[in-house]
């Protein structure tokens, strides 16, 4: 069985982002970029399934500028077998990304698609669900455990009140939550080997899909900053302030 | 223009998130229909009919909808949704699960985690873990939105809207429910609580979280946790507050032994008053806390419980 893992290049999660003065967006010039943390977990899960003998091939795909190939190489160094880069300079919506991925699914015919539950830049949490809808597959979102057996995948999902387990007919889409696994580090020999693994490039506009979005960003602003607070010296002072100054208890 | 809201419930009770989505929807200014999809859930529909601002409740009572499987709910909502200009659900794990599927089936974009509604087509949402706020305008024929409950107050009740039955039964047949393991708690729900007290890595172990119980009882608070505390296995993950956990905006948030990483702040920085208790005076949490106490939490917590 083949596993397809869509991955995204995003700003590194440790970077404190700055909003541009002209309110057109967030300043991404000279900022450290990385593989989206949830995508890293997705790659790890796919590689583990291959190591366990449940999968034969792990294919990673990324949609974005040429620089996204760095993240594909990272995924290859983590154990993916080959990569597909769908090149575009456009900032696509989840729906357009899902449509492109649906075409890749039609070409590659994976038994399982594993992706991250959300990208930490747009915080949308949509692509996996949309891909499942477009391909008619079942979806196991926010997965904290994935088990393959008898042509089905059993997914334990993190839901608001606890955990829920569902069984999905294959092929299916799974999106990863943080606790699914702990991704490995790429070793130096594996980073070197990853440079020789196949990486195919296709322009996004060769897929015959309209890449224009109906959603436009009017402005991006910094969140309201909080008033600087005070330090109290004792518990008694804290309780007094909460009772009489803030009046919240 | 007409608005369809999908109710959040457990087949017995309507959840308070629904009231908040209704409140958000009133800002769009159109008739609001509430859909209750579940199994043996007449009581939920009755409760839904009491929310002010709702003009009609649709009840889809079928075994296929019992566990809110996204494949089945999305098929129902996308069929009904064609008659509406807006489809809204709460940005809970449930809403986040099925609504993007609905949007894709209707071939429109979804706008996630809306925190303010500026007009019928312009919405405000946080991006980059809440470090930037985007105003977006949608030209789609149907606007599909998840609404962040913490950003809106709950709509009042007292209404008696008409309830209509929807017979459509959709079973996509690709997914089945196996089991559920819900965390039992007598305390208020994290996302709805007026006071939240959270522990982080500084709590050192799961047993020490018991130090928060007495304080939570006295304040009627819910207990939360940072990702570090969850990853270390101190507490279950559904207690996690942050970008990848729950987003809360209580009147009072008490962070105990939490350093204040960006991802944690994304989940609580809209709280009205923030208190930080940490022995590291340099911890980033002090930069956003209204009241900070630099001290060892193991000394402070018993004293705090006593003085409340």
Coordinates of C-alpha atoms in Angstrom, one line a residue:
Chain A
X1 CA 0.0 0.0 0.0
X2 CA 1.2 3.5 -0.9
X3 CA 0.9 6.4 1.6
X4 CA 0.6 9.9 0.4
X5 CA 1.7 12.7 2.8
X6 CA 1.0 16.3 1.9
X7 CA 3.4 18.7 3.7
X8 CA 3.7 22.5 4.0
X9 CA 6.5 25.0 4.4
X10 CA 5.6 27.4 7.1
X11 CA 7.3 30.0 9.4
X12 CA 9.2 28.2 12.1
X13 CA 7.0 27.8 15.2
X14 CA 9.5 29.5 17.5
X15 CA 9.5 32.7 15.5
X16 CA 7.6 35.6 16.9
X17 CA 5.8 37.0 13.8
X18 CA 5.7 40.7 12.9
X19 CA 2.8 42.3 11.1
X20 CA 3.8 44.5 8.2
X21 CA 3.2 48.3 8.7
X22 CA 1.1 48.5 5.6
X23 CA -1.3 45.8 7.0
X24 CA -0.9 43.7 3.9
X25 CA 0.3 40.6 5.8
X26 CA 3.0 39.1 8.0
X27 CA 6.6 39.9 7.3
X28 CA 8.2 36.7 6.0
X29 CA 11.4 38.2 4.6
X30 CA 14.5 36.6 6.1
X31 CA 12.4 34.6 8.6
X32 CA 13.3 31.0 9.4
X33 CA 11.0 28.6 7.6
X34 CA 10.4 24.9 8.5
X35 CA 8.2 21.9 7.9
X36 CA 4.9 22.5 9.6
X37 CA 5.0 20.5 13.0
X38 CA 1.8 18.6 12.3
X39 CA 3.2 17.6 8.8
X40 CA 6.3 16.3 10.5
X41 CA 4.1 14.0 12.6
X42 CA 2.3 12.9 9.5
X43 CA 5.6 11.9 7.8
X44 CA 6.7 10.1 10.9
X45 CA 3.5 8.1 11.1
X46 CA 3.8 7.1 7.4
X47 CA 7.4 6.0 7.8
X48 CA 6.5 4.0 10.9
X49 CA 3.7 2.2 9.0
X50 CA 6.3 1.4 6.3
X51 CA 8.8 0.1 8.8
X52 CA 6.0 -2.0 10.3
X53 CA 5.4 -3.6 6.9
X54 CA 1.9 -2.1 6.5
X55 CA 3.0 0.2 3.7
X56 CA 5.3 -0.2 0.7
X57 CA 6.0 3.4 -0.4
X58 CA 5.7 6.8 1.2
X59 CA 5.3 9.7 -1.2
X60 CA 5.4 13.3 0.0
X61 CA 3.9 16.2 -1.8
X62 CA 4.1 20.0 -1.2
X63 CA 2.5 22.9 -3.0
X64 CA 4.3 26.2 -3.0
X65 CA 7.3 28.2 -4.1
X66 CA 10.6 26.6 -5.2
X67 CA 11.9 26.9 -1.7
X68 CA 9.3 24.3 -0.5
X69 CA 11.7 21.7 -2.0
X70 CA 13.8 22.2 1.1
X71 CA 10.9 20.8 3.2
X72 CA 10.4 17.9 0.8
X73 CA 14.1 17.1 1.2
X74 CA 13.6 17.1 5.0
X75 CA 10.7 14.7 4.6
X76 CA 12.8 12.5 2.3
X77 CA 15.6 12.5 5.0
X78 CA 13.0 11.4 7.6
X79 CA 12.3 8.3 5.5
X80 CA 9.9 9.2 2.6
X81 CA 10.7 7.4 -0.7
X82 CA 10.0 10.1 -3.2
X83 CA 8.6 13.6 -3.5
X84 CA 6.4 15.7 -5.7
X85 CA 6.6 19.4 -5.8
X86 CA 3.6 21.3 -7.2
X87 CA 5.1 24.7 -7.9
X88 CA 3.2 28.0 -7.5
X89 CA 4.0 31.4 -6.2
X90 CA 0.3 31.9 -5.3
X91 CA -0.9 31.8 -1.8
X92 CA -3.6 29.2 -2.2
X93 CA -6.7 28.6 0.0
X94 CA -7.3 25.2 1.5
X95 CA -10.0 24.5 -1.1
X96 CA -7.5 25.0 -4.0
X97 CA -4.9 22.9 -2.2
X98 CA -7.4 20.1 -1.6
X99 CA -8.4 20.2 -5.3
X100 CA -4.8 19.8 -6.4
X101 CA -4.2 17.0 -3.9
X102 CA -7.4 15.3 -5.2
X103 CA -5.7 15.2 -8.6
X104 CA -2.6 13.7 -7.1
X105 CA -4.7 11.1 -5.3
X106 CA -6.3 10.2 -8.6
X107 CA -2.8 9.8 -10.2
X108 CA -1.1 8.0 -7.4
X109 CA -4.0 5.9 -6.0
X110 CA -2.7 5.8 -2.4
X111 CA -4.3 3.5 0.1
X112 CA -4.0 6.2 2.8
X113 CA -3.4 9.9 2.9
X114 CA -1.9 11.3 6.1
X115 CA -1.7 15.0 6.7
X116 CA -1.3 17.4 9.6
X117 CA -4.5 18.7 11.3
X118 CA -3.6 22.3 10.7
X119 CA -0.8 24.5 9.4
X120 CA 0.5 26.9 12.1
X121 CA 0.5 29.9 9.7
X122 CA -3.1 30.0 8.5
X123 CA -4.5 27.9 11.4
X124 CA -7.3 26.8 9.0
X125 CA -7.7 23.1 9.9
X126 CA -9.5 22.4 6.6
X127 CA -7.4 20.7 3.9
X128 CA -7.7 17.1 5.1
X129 CA -11.4 17.3 5.5
X130 CA -11.8 19.0 2.1
X131 CA -9.6 16.4 0.4
X132 CA -11.7 13.6 1.9
X133 CA -14.9 15.3 0.6
X134 CA -13.5 15.7 -2.9
X135 CA -12.3 12.1 -3.2
X136 CA -15.3 10.7 -1.3
X137 CA -13.0 9.1 1.3
X138 CA -13.7 8.7 5.0
X139 CA -11.8 11.0 7.3
X140 CA -10.1 10.4 10.6
X141 CA -9.2 13.8 11.9
X142 CA -7.1 14.8 14.9
X143 CA -5.7 11.3 15.1
X144 CA -3.8 10.2 18.2
X145 CA -3.6 6.5 17.2
X146 CA -3.7 4.8 13.8
X147 CA -4.1 1.1 13.3
X148 CA -4.4 -0.8 10.0
X149 CA -6.3 -4.1 9.8
X150 CA -8.5 -6.0 7.3
X151 CA -8.7 -3.3 4.7
X152 CA -9.7 -0.7 7.3
X153 CA -8.0 1.9 9.3
X154 CA -9.0 2.4 12.9
X155 CA -8.4 5.9 14.1
X156 CA -8.5 7.2 17.7
X157 CA -9.4 10.9 17.5
X158 CA -8.9 13.6 20.1
X159 CA -12.3 15.2 20.6
X160 CA -13.4 17.9 23.1
X161 CA -14.6 15.6 25.8
X162 CA -11.9 12.9 25.4
X163 CA -11.2 10.3 22.8
X164 CA -13.3 8.7 20.0
X165 CA -12.4 5.7 17.9
X166 CA -13.8 5.3 14.4
X167 CA -13.1 2.7 11.6
X168 CA -12.7 3.9 8.0
X169 CA -12.8 1.9 4.8
X170 CA -9.6 2.3 2.8
X171 CA -8.6 4.4 1.0
X172 CA -9.0 7.1 3.7
X173 CA -7.7 10.4 4.9
X174 CA -6.1 10.8 8.4
X175 CA -5.1 14.1 9.9
X176 CA -2.6 14.1 12.7
X177 CA -2.8 15.6 16.2
X178 CA 0.2 16.4 18.3
X179 CA 0.2 13.3 20.4
X180 CA 0.2 10.8 17.5
X181 CA 3.9 10.3 17.7
X182 CA 7.2 12.0 18.4
X183 CA 9.0 12.7 15.0
X184 CA 12.6 11.5 14.7
X185 CA 15.5 13.7 13.7
X186 CA 17.1 13.4 10.3
X187 CA 20.6 11.9 10.6
X188 CA 23.4 13.3 8.6
X189 CA 23.8 10.2 6.4
X190 CA 20.0 10.3 5.8
X191 CA 20.2 13.9 4.8
X192 CA 22.9 13.1 2.3
X193 CA 20.9 10.1 0.9
X194 CA 17.8 12.3 0.6
X195 CA 19.6 14.4 -1.9
X196 CA 19.6 11.5 -4.3
X197 CA 15.9 10.5 -3.8
X198 CA 13.6 11.4 -6.7
X199 CA 11.8 14.8 -6.6
X200 CA 9.5 15.5 -9.4
X201 CA 8.3 19.1 -10.1
X202 CA 5.0 20.0 -11.8
X203 CA 3.6 23.5 -12.3
X204 CA 0.3 24.0 -10.4
X205 CA -1.4 25.5 -13.4
X206 CA -0.8 22.2 -15.4
X207 CA -3.5 20.5 -13.3
X208 CA -6.4 22.3 -15.0
X209 CA -7.8 23.7 -11.8
X210 CA -8.8 27.3 -11.2
X211 CA -6.3 28.6 -8.6
X212 CA -8.1 31.8 -8.0
X213 CA -9.7 32.3 -4.6
X214 CA -13.1 33.9 -3.7
X215 CA -11.7 35.0 -0.3
X216 CA -9.6 38.2 -0.2
X217 CA -7.6 39.4 2.8
X218 CA -8.5 43.1 3.4
X219 CA -6.0 43.7 6.1
X220 CA -3.8 42.0 8.7
X221 CA -3.2 43.8 12.0
X222 CA -1.4 43.1 15.2
X223 CA -3.6 41.9 18.0
X224 CA -4.5 44.4 20.8
X225 CA -1.6 44.5 23.3
X226 CA -2.4 43.9 26.9
X227 CA -1.7 46.5 29.5
X228 CA 1.5 45.9 31.4
X229 CA 0.6 44.3 34.7
X230 CA 2.1 44.4 38.2
X231 CA 3.9 42.0 40.4
X232 CA 2.5 41.3 43.8
X233 CA 4.6 40.3 46.8
X234 CA 2.3 37.8 48.6
X235 CA -0.7 35.6 48.2
X236 CA -2.6 38.0 50.5
X237 CA -1.9 40.9 48.2
X238 CA -2.9 38.8 45.2
X239 CA -6.3 37.8 46.7
X240 CA -6.9 41.4 47.8
X241 CA -6.2 42.7 44.3
X242 CA -8.5 40.1 42.7
X243 CA -11.3 40.9 45.1
X244 CA -11.1 44.7 45.3
X245 CA -9.2 45.9 42.2
X246 CA -10.1 43.4 39.4
X247 CA -13.3 42.3 41.1
X248 CA -13.2 38.9 39.5
X249 CA -13.6 36.7 42.6
Chain B
X1 CA -30.2 35.8 2.9
X2 CA -30.8 33.0 5.4
X3 CA -28.5 31.4 8.0
X4 CA -28.2 27.7 8.8
X5 CA -26.5 26.9 12.2
X6 CA -25.6 23.3 13.1
X7 CA -26.2 22.7 16.8
X8 CA -23.6 21.2 19.0
X9 CA -25.0 18.6 21.3
X10 CA -24.6 15.1 22.8
X11 CA -28.1 13.8 21.8
X12 CA -29.3 14.8 25.3
X13 CA -28.3 18.3 25.8
X14 CA -27.6 21.3 23.7
X15 CA -24.1 22.7 24.4
X16 CA -23.5 26.3 25.3
X17 CA -21.3 26.8 22.2
X18 CA -24.5 26.8 20.1
X19 CA -25.9 29.8 21.9
X20 CA -22.7 31.7 21.2
X21 CA -22.9 30.9 17.5
X22 CA -26.5 32.1 17.4
X23 CA -25.3 35.4 19.0
X24 CA -22.6 35.7 16.4
X25 CA -25.1 35.0 13.6
X26 CA -27.4 37.8 14.7
X27 CA -24.7 40.3 13.5
X28 CA -25.2 39.1 9.9
X29 CA -28.9 40.1 10.1
X30 CA -30.9 37.3 8.5
X31 CA -33.3 34.6 9.5
X32 CA -31.6 31.9 11.6
X33 CA -32.4 28.2 11.2
X34 CA -30.9 25.8 13.7
X35 CA -30.2 22.2 12.6
X36 CA -30.2 19.5 15.2
X37 CA -28.8 16.3 13.7
X38 CA -28.5 13.3 15.9
X39 CA -30.3 10.3 17.2
X40 CA -33.1 10.3 19.8
X41 CA -32.4 13.9 20.2
X42 CA -35.9 15.5 20.5
X43 CA -34.9 17.0 23.8
X44 CA -32.1 18.9 22.1
X45 CA -34.4 20.3 19.5
X46 CA -36.8 21.5 22.3
X47 CA -33.9 23.2 24.0
X48 CA -32.7 24.7 20.7
X49 CA -36.2 26.2 20.1
X50 CA -35.8 28.3 23.2
X51 CA -32.8 30.3 21.9
X52 CA -33.7 33.9 21.1
X53 CA -33.1 34.9 17.5
X54 CA -33.8 31.4 16.1
X55 CA -36.8 31.4 13.8
X56 CA -36.9 27.7 13.0
X57 CA -35.4 24.4 14.3
X58 CA -34.8 21.5 11.9
X59 CA -34.6 18.1 13.5
X60 CA -32.8 15.3 11.7
X61 CA -33.2 12.3 14.0
X62 CA -31.6 9.2 12.5
X63 CA -29.2 6.5 13.7
X64 CA -26.7 7.6 11.0
X65 CA -26.2 10.9 12.8
X66 CA -25.8 9.5 16.4
X67 CA -22.0 10.0 16.7
X68 CA -21.8 13.0 14.4
X69 CA -19.6 11.1 11.9
X70 CA -18.4 13.8 9.5
X71 CA -19.2 11.8 6.4
X72 CA -22.9 11.5 7.2
X73 CA -23.4 14.9 8.8
X74 CA -21.6 16.7 5.9
X75 CA -23.9 14.9 3.3
X76 CA -27.0 16.1 5.2
X77 CA -25.7 19.7 5.7
X78 CA -24.5 20.1 2.2
X79 CA -27.9 19.0 0.9
X80 CA -29.8 21.4 3.1
X81 CA -27.2 24.1 2.9
X82 CA -27.8 25.0 -0.7
X83 CA -30.9 27.1 0.3
X84 CA -28.8 29.3 2.7
X85 CA -26.4 32.2 2.3
X86 CA -24.5 31.3 5.4
X87 CA -23.7 28.1 7.2
X88 CA -22.2 28.3 10.7
X89 CA -21.0 25.9 13.3
X90 CA -18.9 26.3 16.5
X91 CA -15.1 25.9 16.1
X92 CA -15.2 22.8 18.4
X93 CA -13.5 19.6 17.4
X94 CA -16.9 18.5 16.0
X95 CA -17.5 21.7 13.9
X96 CA -13.9 21.6 12.7
X97 CA -14.4 18.0 11.7
X98 CA -17.5 18.2 9.5
X99 CA -17.8 21.8 8.3
X100 CA -14.7 21.9 5.9
X101 CA -16.2 18.7 4.3
X102 CA -19.5 20.6 3.8
X103 CA -17.7 23.6 2.3
X104 CA -15.8 21.4 -0.2
X105 CA -19.0 19.5 -1.2
X106 CA -20.6 22.9 -1.9
X107 CA -17.4 24.1 -3.7
X108 CA -16.9 27.1 -1.5
X109 CA -14.1 28.2 0.9
X110 CA -14.4 27.9 4.7
X111 CA -13.4 30.7 7.0
X112 CA -12.2 29.2 10.3
X113 CA -12.4 30.4 13.9
X114 CA -14.2 33.7 13.2
X115 CA -13.8 36.1 16.2
X116 CA -15.9 39.0 14.8
X117 CA -18.4 39.6 12.1
X118 CA -18.0 42.9 10.4
X119 CA -20.7 42.5 7.8
X120 CA -22.5 39.7 5.9
X121 CA -19.4 39.0 3.8
X122 CA -16.5 40.3 6.0
X123 CA -15.1 38.4 8.9
X124 CA -12.2 38.7 11.4
X125 CA -10.0 35.7 12.4
X126 CA -6.7 35.2 14.1
X127 CA -3.8 33.6 12.2
X128 CA -0.2 32.6 13.2
X129 CA -1.4 31.4 16.7
X130 CA -3.2 34.7 17.3
X131 CA -0.2 36.8 16.6
X132 CA -1.9 38.5 13.7
X133 CA -5.6 39.3 13.1
X134 CA -6.9 39.1 9.5
X135 CA -10.0 40.7 8.1
X136 CA -11.2 38.6 5.2
X137 CA -14.0 39.1 2.6
X138 CA -15.7 36.3 0.9
X139 CA -17.3 36.4 -2.5
X140 CA -18.5 32.8 -2.4
X141 CA -22.2 32.2 -3.0
X142 CA -22.5 30.5 0.4
X143 CA -20.3 31.7 3.3
X144 CA -19.2 28.7 5.5
X145 CA -17.8 29.8 8.9
X146 CA -16.7 28.2 12.1
X147 CA -17.2 30.6 15.0
X148 CA -14.9 30.8 18.0
X149 CA -17.2 30.4 21.0
X150 CA -14.9 32.3 23.4
X151 CA -15.2 35.4 21.3
X152 CA -19.0 35.8 21.6
X153 CA -21.5 35.9 24.5
X154 CA -24.3 33.4 24.7
X155 CA -27.7 34.3 23.2
X156 CA -30.5 34.5 25.7
X157 CA -33.3 32.0 25.9
X158 CA -37.1 32.3 26.2
X159 CA -38.1 31.8 22.6
X160 CA -40.4 29.1 21.2
X161 CA -39.4 28.5 17.6
X162 CA -41.2 26.0 15.4
X163 CA -39.6 22.6 15.1
X164 CA -39.7 20.8 11.7
X165 CA -38.6 17.3 11.0
X166 CA -36.1 16.5 8.3
X167 CA -36.4 13.0 7.0
X168 CA -33.2 12.9 4.9
X169 CA -31.0 10.0 6.0
X170 CA -27.5 10.0 4.7
X171 CA -25.1 7.2 5.5
X172 CA -22.0 7.5 3.4
X173 CA -21.0 4.0 4.5
X174 CA -17.3 4.7 4.7
X175 CA -17.0 5.1 8.4
X176 CA -18.3 3.5 11.6
X177 CA -18.2 4.5 15.2
X178 CA -16.3 2.1 17.4
X179 CA -16.0 3.6 20.9
X180 CA -15.7 6.7 22.9
X181 CA -13.8 7.4 26.1
X182 CA -15.0 10.7 27.7
X183 CA -13.2 12.3 30.6
X184 CA -15.5 12.5 33.6
X185 CA -15.6 15.9 35.3
X186 CA -17.9 17.6 37.7
X187 CA -16.4 20.9 37.1
X188 CA -17.6 23.5 34.5
X189 CA -16.5 22.9 30.9
X190 CA -13.2 24.5 30.1
X191 CA -14.4 26.6 27.2
X192 CA -17.5 27.9 29.2
X193 CA -16.0 28.5 32.6
X194 CA -15.9 32.0 34.1
X195 CA -12.6 31.1 35.9
X196 CA -9.9 28.8 34.7
X197 CA -6.9 27.6 36.6
X198 CA -4.2 25.9 34.6
X199 CA -1.0 24.0 35.5
X200 CA 2.1 23.5 33.5
X201 CA 5.4 21.6 33.6
X202 CA 6.1 23.3 36.9
X203 CA 3.5 21.1 38.6
X204 CA 6.1 18.3 38.3
X205 CA 3.6 15.4 38.2
X206 CA 0.0 14.4 37.8
X207 CA -0.7 14.0 41.6
X208 CA 0.3 17.6 42.2
X209 CA -2.6 18.8 40.0
X210 CA -4.7 17.9 43.0
X211 CA -3.4 21.1 44.6
X212 CA -5.5 23.0 42.1
X213 CA -8.7 21.1 43.0
X214 CA -9.5 23.0 46.2
X215 CA -8.9 26.4 44.6
X216 CA -11.0 25.4 41.6
X217 CA -13.8 24.3 43.9
X218 CA -13.8 27.6 45.8
X219 CA -13.8 29.6 42.6
X220 CA -16.1 27.4 40.6
X221 CA -13.3 27.2 38.1
X222 CA -12.4 24.7 35.4
X223 CA -8.9 23.2 35.4
X224 CA -6.7 23.5 32.3
X225 CA -3.1 22.6 31.4
X226 CA -0.3 23.6 29.1
X227 CA 0.9 21.3 26.4
X228 CA 4.0 20.5 28.4
X229 CA 1.9 19.1 31.2
X230 CA -0.2 17.1 28.8
X231 CA 2.8 15.7 26.9
X232 CA 4.5 14.8 30.2
X233 CA 1.4 12.7 30.9
X234 CA 0.3 14.7 34.0
X235 CA -3.3 15.2 32.7
X236 CA -5.4 14.1 29.7
X237 CA -5.1 16.1 26.5
X238 CA -8.6 17.5 26.5
X239 CA -7.5 19.8 29.3
X240 CA -4.9 21.5 27.0
X241 CA -5.3 25.2 26.5
X242 CA -3.5 26.6 23.5
X243 CA -3.2 26.9 19.7
X244 CA -3.6 23.1 19.3
X245 CA -5.9 22.7 22.3
X246 CA -8.9 24.7 23.6
X247 CA -9.3 28.5 23.3
X248 CA -10.6 30.1 26.4
X249 CA -11.5 33.7 27.4
X250 CA -12.7 33.5 31.0
X251 CA -13.0 36.5 33.4
X252 CA -10.0 35.1 35.3
X253 CA -7.2 32.9 34.1
X254 CA -4.7 31.7 36.7
X255 CA -1.5 30.2 35.1
X256 CA 0.5 28.1 37.6
X257 CA 4.0 26.9 36.7
X258 CA 3.4 27.8 33.0
X259 CA 6.2 29.7 31.3
X260 CA 4.0 31.2 28.6
X261 CA 5.0 29.8 25.2
X262 CA 3.4 31.5 22.1
X263 CA 1.3 28.4 21.5
X264 CA -0.1 28.5 25.0
X265 CA -0.8 32.3 24.9
X266 CA -2.8 31.7 21.7
X267 CA -5.4 29.8 23.8
X268 CA -5.8 32.2 26.7
X269 CA -4.6 35.7 26.0
X270 CA -8.1 37.1 25.6
X271 CA -8.9 36.4 29.2
X272 CA -10.1 39.4 31.1
X273 CA -7.7 39.1 34.0
X274 CA -4.6 36.9 33.9
X275 CA -2.7 35.9 37.0
X276 CA 0.7 34.2 36.7
X277 CA 2.3 32.2 39.5
X278 CA 5.9 31.2 38.6
X279 CA 9.2 31.0 40.4
X280 CA 11.1 32.2 37.3
X281 CA 10.8 36.0 37.3
X282 CA 11.9 36.1 33.6
X283 CA 9.1 33.7 32.4
X284 CA 7.3 35.3 29.3
X285 CA 3.9 34.8 31.0
X286 CA 4.7 37.8 33.2
X287 CA 4.7 40.0 30.2
X288 CA 0.9 39.5 29.7
X289 CA -0.2 38.8 33.2
X290 CA -2.2 41.5 35.0
X291 CA -1.0 40.2 38.4
X292 CA 2.2 38.2 38.7
X293 CA 3.5 36.4 41.8
X294 CA 7.1 35.2 41.7
X295 CA 7.2 32.3 44.1
X296 CA 7.3 28.6 44.4
X297 CA 3.8 27.2 43.5
X298 CA 4.1 24.5 46.2
X299 CA 4.1 27.2 48.9
X300 CA 1.6 29.5 47.1
X301 CA -1.2 27.0 46.2
X302 CA -2.1 25.8 49.7
X303 CA -1.9 29.4 51.0
X304 CA -4.2 30.6 48.1
X305 CA -6.7 27.9 48.8
X306 CA -6.8 28.9 52.4
X307 CA -7.3 32.6 51.8
X308 CA -10.1 32.3 49.3

